[in-house]
Structure formats: structure tokens, C-alpha cells
Amino acid sequence: MKPIAYVCLVLSMFSCVSRNTQQEKMTLLAATDSLSVEVGTPTLIKQAGRRLFVNHSMSDEGMIDVIDIDGDSVAYSFAVRGQGPDEFLQIASMDVVERGGDAYFTVFDNLKREYVTWSVDSLDATKGRCQPLSRKSLPPSSRYLEVYELDGMYVATGRTAKKFSLLDPQDMHRLRSCCDYLSGGFEDTDSMTLSKANVGRQYVSSRRDRMAGVVFMGGTLSVYAVADDSLRTEWTYTCSPFAYSKDGSSLHFESPVGYLAAGFSDDGVVALYCGEVKKDGSNYGKELHLFDRKGVLKKRLRLDADLYNFVIDTAGSYIYAIAYSPDPKLLIYRI
């Protein structure tokens, strides 16, 4: 027994040394700059040229602020709140799509079931007072929470039987579904419960051919590729198990909060990691994890602020991040 105990002790010491060495290798990443412009309580952020789009504006003129990065100011606000034909109730997802050298800003209003697209140039020229280029109505019975444009089709997530619903570009009706939810050992659980347990957010590459998805409570980051008019999983990285329990219709998550946001860089994927057990209110990212194109974790960077979401600059060298400390502000990091 003594030799076995000795071997176990050595292995334990080696394991501790390895973990400590890994922790020592994690370097601090400090913000290189910040924007002093006052923002509301944004949760979404996108970039088009030298403009940042953030939601939850404090302005009466609209729900979205367009921030001039160089001028460090709100250039204008748009997307008026209301139930009218040109108004919005709840913007659940935003995106910037590049087509033929032009930029288009899109939102999905999950209460009005509308996917709306503007020309960024027209928004800038009219200070947000132009009409959208298009409004696509989704079926009233749909229960989507996000809608994004991919290469030749649209993808939606929400309270659906499968993780992704692929939509017809013309009428936005569902063409097919793909990819299973994380089950956490509850394979027989109904899809609506699984969809709630798998709550997260999706991030599309600039070429519209790949998508990164995070599952907040699963500690899971996955990258999907567009293939044969569908999506296939390229790779998945799991930093903590997907564990939860059910109490009637309520879910109790038993794992720490994992990845909160992600984005594509020239070299791979950057992901915002929390690593703390869910508390009352919001959780924030404490680290940036840098992955290569094959999903190998190459570097961990400890942040100097609590981040909620971010967008990678089109040049690929900087990120613009929503920080809370405790008031919301926008920080700039070089990666």
C-alpha cells in the first residue's frame, strides 16, 4: 500500500504543479483605451467601419445608439420604441452584414417577429431617419430569439425542437432544423426544456460561412460551418460540465457560468469566459480565451475589468467591449 500511496502523492503534486504553472502562464490584459461617451445599459455591440452600434440607448430618439469611435460621441440614435409599423418592441439580436463592399445593419425584434435591414450609409446620411431597406415578417407562431444571415440562408435559434432552424430567404419560413441540444444526461427531456437549458448566443463570421455559439450555463463553445444548405459542427470546447436539475418547470443550473460571448479573428476564435457560479443578476467575463482554427485553446488572458460582450475590430487587432465597473462603459483592448 505504501508504494501506491507514494505514487498517488507524487501524481497529486505533479497535477498541482501543472495547474499552478498553467495559471502562472495566464497574463493580464489591460485596456489600451476607453470611450468616454455615455451609454445606457448595452448588452449587444456590433461594428461597421468607425461606428459602433449598441442597444438599450438612454435616448428618447431610439433604442440603438450609433457611436462615432474617432469622435468619442453618439452620432445619432434610431429604432424608436413602440408598437407602430416603424417602431420596435424588443431587439433580441443585431448584426452587421457586408455585401459587395457595402455594410448593412440588421435587427431581429422577437416580439414583433420582424427581421429588419438598413443600409449603414443611409443611416449615417440621415442620422438614423431613413426607412429600412427591408422588413421580413416571420410566422406569428415562431418562437425564435435570434435571427442571423448566413451564406444564402438565415438561421434562427429559440424555443425550437432542434438547436438551429434554417429559414427561407424569401418568406422566412422554416426549411429544416439541425444540430442537437446539449442534454446533460436528460436525453428524454422535452425540447422546450432543453432549449431553455441551452440558452446562449450566436456570432457569425464576416464571410457568413461559419458561426460560433456559446451556451452560458454549459461552459461550451462550438463553431459551426455552413455545408450543403445546413450546419455542421466543426469543433466544440467544453470548460465545465453541462449540469442542471429540474423543479417542475424551473431549471437550476449546477455548473459555473462558462462562455458569454465570442468572435472570429484572423487566427481563430476569441471567447469571453466567466467561470463563476451564477449569482442574482448578470454575470461578467473575467478572461479572454484565444483558440486556433481547430479549436485548440492557445492562450488565456486575465482581464482588468468585468466584460459583458465585445466585438472584434474589422482589422482583427482590437476589440471593443462592454464593461461594467459598476457603470457601463466601452473599453478598447489590443489582442
XYZ file of C-alpha atoms in Angstrom:
335
model
C 0.000 0.000 0.000
C 2.871 2.382 0.794
C 4.256 2.401 -2.778
C 0.770 3.023 -4.138
C 0.235 5.868 -1.696
C 3.601 7.337 -2.661
C 2.758 7.201 -6.369
C -0.604 8.871 -5.706
C 1.127 11.605 -3.718
C 3.640 12.234 -6.493
C 0.893 12.341 -9.117
C -1.118 14.719 -6.951
C 1.862 17.029 -6.521
C 2.574 16.904 -10.251
C -1.062 17.720 -11.000
C -0.978 20.718 -8.647
C 2.280 21.952 -10.186
C 0.792 21.617 -13.676
C -2.317 23.575 -12.700
C -0.278 26.276 -10.974
C 2.031 26.533 -13.974
C -0.979 26.931 -16.255
C -2.359 29.665 -14.002
C 1.007 31.453 -13.937
C 1.086 31.452 -17.725
C -2.177 33.413 -17.842
C -1.176 37.035 -18.362
C -3.080 40.190 -17.548
C -4.676 42.030 -20.455
C -5.298 45.684 -19.678
C -7.401 48.043 -21.744
C -5.347 50.266 -24.024
C -8.030 52.951 -24.176
C -11.679 53.651 -23.472
C -14.534 55.681 -24.909
C -15.872 58.339 -22.568
C -19.218 58.541 -24.347
C -22.115 57.854 -22.007
C -24.118 54.736 -22.870
C -27.221 53.137 -21.407
C -27.042 49.508 -20.333
C -25.979 47.782 -23.554
C -25.895 44.020 -23.956
C -25.257 43.871 -27.728
C -22.456 45.521 -29.695
C -21.589 45.478 -33.416
C -19.168 47.443 -35.596
C -19.417 48.909 -39.089
C -16.370 50.904 -40.158
C -15.639 53.505 -37.488
C -19.109 53.143 -35.974
C -20.263 51.031 -33.035
C -23.905 50.010 -32.660
C -25.082 49.346 -29.093
C -28.581 48.664 -27.802
C -30.523 49.875 -24.742
C -29.982 53.542 -25.502
C -30.921 56.204 -22.963
C -32.168 58.409 -25.785
C -35.843 59.065 -26.498
C -34.964 59.028 -30.201
C -34.357 55.318 -30.431
C -33.311 52.043 -28.849
C -29.927 51.875 -30.598
C -27.007 54.292 -30.277
C -24.530 54.701 -33.120
C -21.181 55.708 -31.636
C -18.519 57.567 -33.595
C -15.298 55.877 -32.434
C -12.976 58.662 -33.602
C -15.182 61.437 -32.229
C -15.943 59.536 -28.997
C -19.569 60.590 -29.181
C -23.052 59.331 -30.000
C -23.523 60.240 -33.659
C -27.274 59.509 -33.538
C -29.896 57.150 -32.133
C -32.618 55.290 -34.017
C -35.158 52.430 -33.826
C -37.956 54.129 -31.866
C -39.677 52.055 -29.209
C -43.362 51.419 -29.783
C -45.960 49.232 -31.430
C -46.323 51.256 -34.634
C -45.355 49.976 -38.085
C -41.911 51.644 -37.981
C -41.269 51.020 -34.289
C -39.744 48.248 -32.203
C -40.629 46.401 -29.034
C -37.674 44.191 -28.171
C -34.455 43.899 -30.147
C -33.149 40.422 -29.414
C -30.277 40.219 -31.899
C -28.225 42.624 -34.037
C -25.719 42.091 -36.821
C -23.650 43.879 -39.461
C -23.560 42.185 -42.878
C -21.044 43.080 -45.613
C -22.236 42.644 -49.202
C -20.348 43.871 -52.256
C -18.325 46.376 -50.262
C -21.413 47.866 -48.580
C -22.428 47.422 -44.946
C -25.936 46.618 -43.754
C -27.210 46.710 -40.197
C -29.863 44.188 -39.161
C -32.003 43.591 -36.080
C -34.498 40.941 -35.040
C -37.477 42.081 -32.958
C -38.598 38.856 -31.312
C -41.887 40.332 -30.029
C -42.987 41.793 -33.378
C -41.447 38.847 -35.245
C -39.626 41.072 -37.733
C -36.154 40.945 -39.247
C -35.230 44.471 -40.373
C -32.316 45.662 -42.537
C -30.863 49.156 -43.098
C -28.027 50.458 -45.243
C -25.330 51.803 -42.906
C -24.528 54.582 -45.406
C -28.181 55.650 -45.433
C -28.353 55.579 -41.644
C -25.273 57.814 -41.439
C -26.520 60.212 -44.121
C -29.913 60.688 -42.460
C -28.824 60.365 -38.802
C -30.978 57.295 -38.467
C -34.114 58.770 -40.032
C -34.172 56.689 -43.192
C -36.561 53.844 -43.853
C -35.253 50.286 -43.664
C -34.348 48.567 -46.906
C -36.472 45.596 -45.942
C -38.743 44.182 -43.261
C -39.149 40.433 -43.262
C -42.057 39.115 -41.232
C -41.633 35.748 -39.573
C -44.520 33.350 -38.896
C -46.544 34.558 -35.878
C -46.276 31.109 -34.303
C -42.463 31.106 -34.401
C -40.623 31.253 -31.095
C -37.231 32.486 -32.223
C -34.889 34.527 -30.041
C -32.167 35.273 -32.599
C -32.032 35.508 -36.400
C -28.849 35.914 -38.456
C -27.966 35.912 -42.137
C -25.641 33.179 -43.358
C -24.370 32.341 -46.826
C -27.585 32.018 -48.845
C -29.958 31.454 -45.939
C -30.995 32.619 -42.495
C -30.507 30.795 -39.199
C -32.640 31.177 -36.083
C -32.436 29.929 -32.512
C -35.106 29.865 -29.839
C -37.753 27.586 -28.409
C -37.455 25.009 -31.150
C -37.126 21.236 -31.456
C -33.535 21.414 -32.719
C -30.836 23.925 -31.910
C -30.961 25.708 -35.272
C -33.796 26.475 -37.675
C -32.764 27.322 -41.241
C -35.122 29.813 -42.871
C -36.104 30.516 -46.455
C -34.645 33.918 -47.528
C -37.899 34.855 -49.263
C -40.686 34.171 -46.778
C -38.612 33.338 -43.636
C -40.459 30.055 -43.121
C -38.513 27.155 -41.695
C -36.841 24.957 -44.279
C -35.173 22.459 -41.966
C -33.719 22.029 -38.476
C -30.313 20.767 -37.439
C -27.926 20.146 -34.532
C -28.926 18.676 -31.189
C -29.031 20.495 -27.869
C -26.714 19.654 -25.001
C -28.684 17.236 -22.856
C -26.695 16.921 -19.642
C -27.869 13.339 -19.292
C -31.523 14.291 -19.787
C -31.917 12.809 -23.268
C -35.615 12.172 -22.685
C -36.304 15.780 -21.673
C -38.692 17.671 -23.964
C -37.121 20.024 -26.472
C -38.631 23.163 -24.928
C -36.905 22.456 -21.613
C -33.653 21.664 -23.394
C -33.890 24.901 -25.374
C -34.162 26.876 -22.119
C -31.255 24.972 -20.596
C -29.152 25.711 -23.706
C -29.685 29.469 -23.641
C -26.751 31.325 -25.175
C -25.846 33.493 -28.156
C -24.517 33.104 -31.696
C -21.784 35.046 -33.538
C -21.376 34.910 -37.332
C -18.086 35.233 -39.220
C -17.604 38.134 -41.618
C -17.732 35.739 -44.591
C -21.073 34.327 -43.366
C -19.780 30.766 -43.688
C -19.197 29.963 -40.012
C -20.897 30.614 -36.723
C -19.682 30.453 -33.125
C -22.213 29.609 -30.435
C -21.931 29.820 -26.658
C -24.080 28.031 -24.074
C -23.917 30.183 -20.965
C -24.521 27.512 -18.354
C -22.766 24.682 -20.134
C -19.272 26.133 -20.329
C -19.434 25.198 -24.005
C -18.162 26.967 -27.116
C -18.924 25.468 -30.532
C -18.081 26.503 -34.075
C -20.384 25.524 -36.938
C -19.781 25.646 -40.685
C -22.292 26.136 -43.488
C -22.330 22.918 -45.509
C -24.842 21.637 -48.058
C -27.561 24.115 -47.085
C -27.206 23.102 -43.450
C -24.857 23.492 -40.491
C -22.305 21.015 -39.232
C -20.222 21.187 -36.063
C -16.542 21.926 -36.768
C -15.390 21.725 -33.160
C -16.593 22.064 -29.597
C -14.644 23.084 -26.497
C -16.057 22.392 -23.025
C -14.590 24.060 -19.945
C -17.188 22.848 -17.417
C -19.898 20.162 -17.439
C -23.459 20.868 -18.508
C -25.340 20.062 -15.316
C -28.755 21.185 -14.147
C -31.732 19.927 -12.174
C -35.458 20.376 -12.697
C -38.019 21.552 -10.180
C -41.330 21.477 -12.002
C -40.936 23.967 -14.843
C -37.924 25.651 -13.219
C -34.306 24.861 -14.033
C -31.479 25.073 -11.503
C -28.025 25.207 -13.032
C -25.265 23.496 -11.120
C -22.242 24.493 -13.201
C -20.359 27.781 -13.254
C -21.215 30.235 -15.990
C -18.938 29.483 -18.934
C -18.581 31.488 -22.138
C -20.599 34.673 -22.545
C -19.540 35.888 -25.992
C -17.295 35.010 -28.919
C -15.940 36.388 -32.167
C -13.824 35.358 -35.146
C -10.284 36.677 -35.501
C -7.835 36.123 -38.350
C -6.248 33.238 -36.450
C -9.291 31.596 -34.901
C -11.866 32.430 -32.249
C -11.791 34.713 -29.210
C -14.186 33.883 -26.369
C -15.170 35.733 -23.202
C -15.106 33.441 -20.160
C -16.715 33.901 -16.737
C -16.034 30.813 -14.620
C -18.172 31.822 -11.646
C -21.321 30.252 -10.248
C -24.401 32.161 -11.369
C -25.442 34.901 -8.974
C -28.511 37.101 -8.814
C -28.379 39.466 -11.751
C -25.822 39.368 -14.541
C -22.522 37.548 -14.734
C -19.468 39.030 -16.393
C -16.420 37.743 -18.223
C -13.129 37.625 -16.346
C -10.898 36.146 -19.067
C -10.397 36.047 -22.828
C -9.634 32.629 -24.305
C -7.885 32.510 -27.682
C -8.493 29.429 -29.839
C -6.876 28.435 -33.103
C -8.900 27.392 -36.162
C -9.069 23.786 -34.948
C -10.461 24.662 -31.525
C -7.235 24.303 -29.538
C -7.023 26.716 -26.602
C -3.766 28.603 -27.193
C -3.855 31.416 -24.658
C -5.768 32.680 -21.627
C -5.776 36.381 -20.802
C -6.934 37.729 -17.460
C -8.944 40.939 -17.904
C -8.618 44.098 -15.866
C -12.379 44.742 -15.979
C -15.636 42.804 -15.935
C -16.882 42.484 -19.524
C -20.324 41.549 -20.777
C -19.918 41.398 -24.559
C -17.461 42.508 -27.237
C -16.869 42.853 -30.954
C -13.591 42.274 -32.786
C -12.417 45.168 -34.927
C -12.524 44.544 -38.666
C -8.719 44.843 -38.740
C -8.544 41.972 -36.243
C -6.186 43.677 -33.789
C -8.581 45.316 -31.324
C -11.763 44.507 -29.521
C -14.405 46.962 -28.331
C -16.006 45.653 -25.158
C -18.975 46.465 -22.958
C -17.681 46.731 -19.392
C -19.483 47.158 -16.092
C -17.497 48.559 -13.170
C -20.171 49.168 -11.956
C -21.464 51.684 -14.531
C -21.434 50.603 -18.192
C -18.649 51.885 -20.415
C -16.810 50.877 -23.584
C -13.199 49.677 -23.319
C -10.675 49.020 -26.070
C -8.211 46.097 -25.913
C -5.404 45.071 -28.223
C -5.276 41.313 -28.782
